[in-house]
Amino acid sequence: MKKINTNTPIVGGSSLITIFSILCIIVFTLLTLSTVVTSKDLAEASHNAVKAYYNADSEAEKIFAQLKSGIVPENVTVNGNYYSYVCDISETQFITVELSFIDGKWNVIKWHSTSSIQ
């Protein structure tokens, strides 16, 4: 009589499908977690960039208000009736403002963000 080895586990088709399904769920969960972390980092970077832009724009508006009230701040360049100044957004970006004061009226010639990287 032959002796049957009972120590070997019997793995059927349904067990293999279950193991494969669990491995797929784990892989997709890890991919989703990685995507969420990347999206969070991107959202924080975007938030910081927008916040820095609006802080610089607010500073430019304050300088413009000072000019309207007759005060010329130190960082403003005056060339006749033309005024220009720069407000930093970051190390590589800034807002450039150019204004004119002609016939008692302020005109905005240029007010935009510029990058120093070329």
CSV table of C-alpha atoms in Angstrom, one decimal:
chain,number,residue,atom,x,y,z
A,1,MET,CA,0.0,0.0,0.0
A,2,LYS,CA,1.3,3.4,-0.9
A,3,LYS,CA,1.5,6.1,1.7
A,4,ILE,CA,-0.1,9.4,0.7
A,5,ASN,CA,1.8,12.6,1.7
A,6,THR,CA,-0.7,14.7,3.6
A,7,ASN,CA,1.7,17.6,4.4
A,8,THR,CA,1.5,19.2,1.0
A,9,PRO,CA,-1.2,21.9,0.8
A,10,ILE,CA,-3.7,21.6,-2.0
A,11,VAL,CA,-4.0,24.8,-3.9
A,12,GLY,CA,-6.9,24.8,-6.3
A,13,GLY,CA,-8.0,27.3,-8.9
A,14,SER,CA,-10.2,29.3,-6.6
A,15,SER,CA,-7.4,29.8,-4.1
A,16,LEU,CA,-5.1,31.0,-6.8
A,17,ILE,CA,-7.7,33.5,-8.0
A,18,THR,CA,-8.3,34.7,-4.4
A,19,ILE,CA,-4.5,35.2,-3.8
A,20,PHE,CA,-4.1,37.0,-7.2
A,21,SER,CA,-7.1,39.3,-6.4
A,22,ILE,CA,-5.7,40.2,-3.0
A,23,LEU,CA,-2.3,41.0,-4.6
A,24,CYS,CA,-4.0,43.2,-7.2
A,25,ILE,CA,-6.0,45.1,-4.5
A,26,ILE,CA,-2.8,45.7,-2.6
A,27,VAL,CA,-0.9,47.0,-5.7
A,28,PHE,CA,-3.8,49.3,-6.7
A,29,THR,CA,-4.1,50.5,-3.1
A,30,LEU,CA,-0.4,51.4,-3.0
A,31,LEU,CA,-0.7,53.2,-6.4
A,32,THR,CA,-3.7,55.2,-5.2
A,33,LEU,CA,-1.8,56.2,-2.0
A,34,SER,CA,1.2,57.3,-4.1
A,35,THR,CA,-1.1,59.4,-6.3
A,36,VAL,CA,-2.8,61.0,-3.3
A,37,VAL,CA,0.5,62.0,-1.8
A,38,THR,CA,1.7,63.4,-5.1
A,39,SER,CA,-1.5,65.4,-5.6
A,40,LYS,CA,-1.3,66.8,-2.0
A,41,ASP,CA,2.3,68.0,-2.7
A,42,LEU,CA,1.3,69.6,-6.0
A,43,ALA,CA,-1.7,71.3,-4.3
A,44,GLU,CA,0.5,72.7,-1.6
A,45,ALA,CA,3.0,74.0,-4.1
A,46,SER,CA,0.2,75.6,-6.1
A,47,HIS,CA,-1.2,77.2,-2.9
A,48,ASN,CA,2.2,78.6,-2.0
A,49,ALA,CA,2.8,80.0,-5.5
A,50,VAL,CA,-0.6,81.7,-5.6
A,51,LYS,CA,-0.2,83.1,-2.1
A,52,ALA,CA,3.2,84.5,-3.0
A,53,TYR,CA,1.8,86.1,-6.2
A,54,TYR,CA,-1.0,87.8,-4.4
A,55,ASN,CA,1.3,89.0,-1.6
A,56,ALA,CA,3.5,90.6,-4.2
A,57,ASP,CA,0.5,92.0,-6.0
A,58,SER,CA,-0.8,93.5,-2.8
A,59,GLU,CA,2.6,95.1,-2.2
A,60,ALA,CA,2.5,96.6,-5.7
A,61,GLU,CA,-0.9,98.0,-4.9
A,62,LYS,CA,0.3,99.5,-1.7
A,63,ILE,CA,3.2,101.2,-3.5
A,64,PHE,CA,0.7,102.5,-6.1
A,65,ALA,CA,-1.5,103.9,-3.3
A,66,GLN,CA,1.5,105.7,-1.9
A,67,LEU,CA,2.3,107.2,-5.3
A,68,LYS,CA,-1.3,108.4,-5.6
A,69,SER,CA,-1.1,110.1,-2.2
A,70,GLY,CA,2.1,111.9,-3.3
A,71,ILE,CA,4.7,109.7,-1.5
A,72,VAL,CA,7.5,108.2,-3.6
A,73,PRO,CA,8.9,105.1,-1.9
A,74,GLU,CA,12.6,104.3,-2.2
A,75,ASN,CA,12.3,101.4,-4.6
A,76,VAL,CA,10.4,103.4,-7.2
A,77,THR,CA,12.3,104.7,-10.2
A,78,VAL,CA,11.1,108.1,-11.4
A,79,ASN,CA,11.9,109.2,-15.0
A,80,GLY,CA,10.0,112.5,-15.6
A,81,ASN,CA,6.3,111.6,-15.4
A,82,TYR,CA,7.0,107.8,-15.6
A,83,TYR,CA,7.3,105.6,-12.5
A,84,SER,CA,8.5,102.0,-12.4
A,85,TYR,CA,9.1,99.4,-9.7
A,86,VAL,CA,9.4,95.7,-9.1
A,87,CYS,CA,7.9,93.5,-6.4
A,88,ASP,CA,9.4,90.0,-5.8
A,89,ILE,CA,7.1,87.0,-6.0
A,90,SER,CA,9.9,84.5,-5.5
A,91,GLU,CA,13.6,84.2,-6.3
A,92,THR,CA,12.9,83.8,-10.0
A,93,GLN,CA,9.6,85.7,-10.5
A,94,PHE,CA,8.6,89.3,-9.9
A,95,ILE,CA,5.8,91.8,-10.8
A,96,THR,CA,6.9,94.6,-13.0
A,97,VAL,CA,4.9,97.8,-12.7
A,98,GLU,CA,5.2,100.9,-15.0
A,99,LEU,CA,3.0,103.9,-14.5
A,100,SER,CA,2.6,107.4,-15.9
A,101,PHE,CA,1.2,110.5,-14.3
A,102,ILE,CA,0.0,112.8,-17.1
A,103,ASP,CA,-2.5,115.7,-16.7
A,104,GLY,CA,-3.3,114.7,-13.1
A,105,LYS,CA,-4.2,111.2,-14.1
A,106,TRP,CA,-2.5,107.9,-13.4
A,107,ASN,CA,-2.2,105.4,-16.2
A,108,VAL,CA,-1.0,101.8,-15.9
A,109,ILE,CA,1.5,101.1,-18.7
A,110,LYS,CA,2.6,97.7,-17.5
A,111,TRP,CA,1.6,95.5,-14.6
A,112,HIS,CA,2.5,91.8,-15.1
A,113,SER,CA,4.6,89.0,-13.7
A,114,THR,CA,7.9,88.2,-15.2
A,115,SER,CA,10.3,85.3,-14.8
A,116,SER,CA,14.1,85.9,-14.6
A,117,ILE,CA,14.7,82.4,-15.9
A,118,GLN,CA,15.2,82.3,-19.7
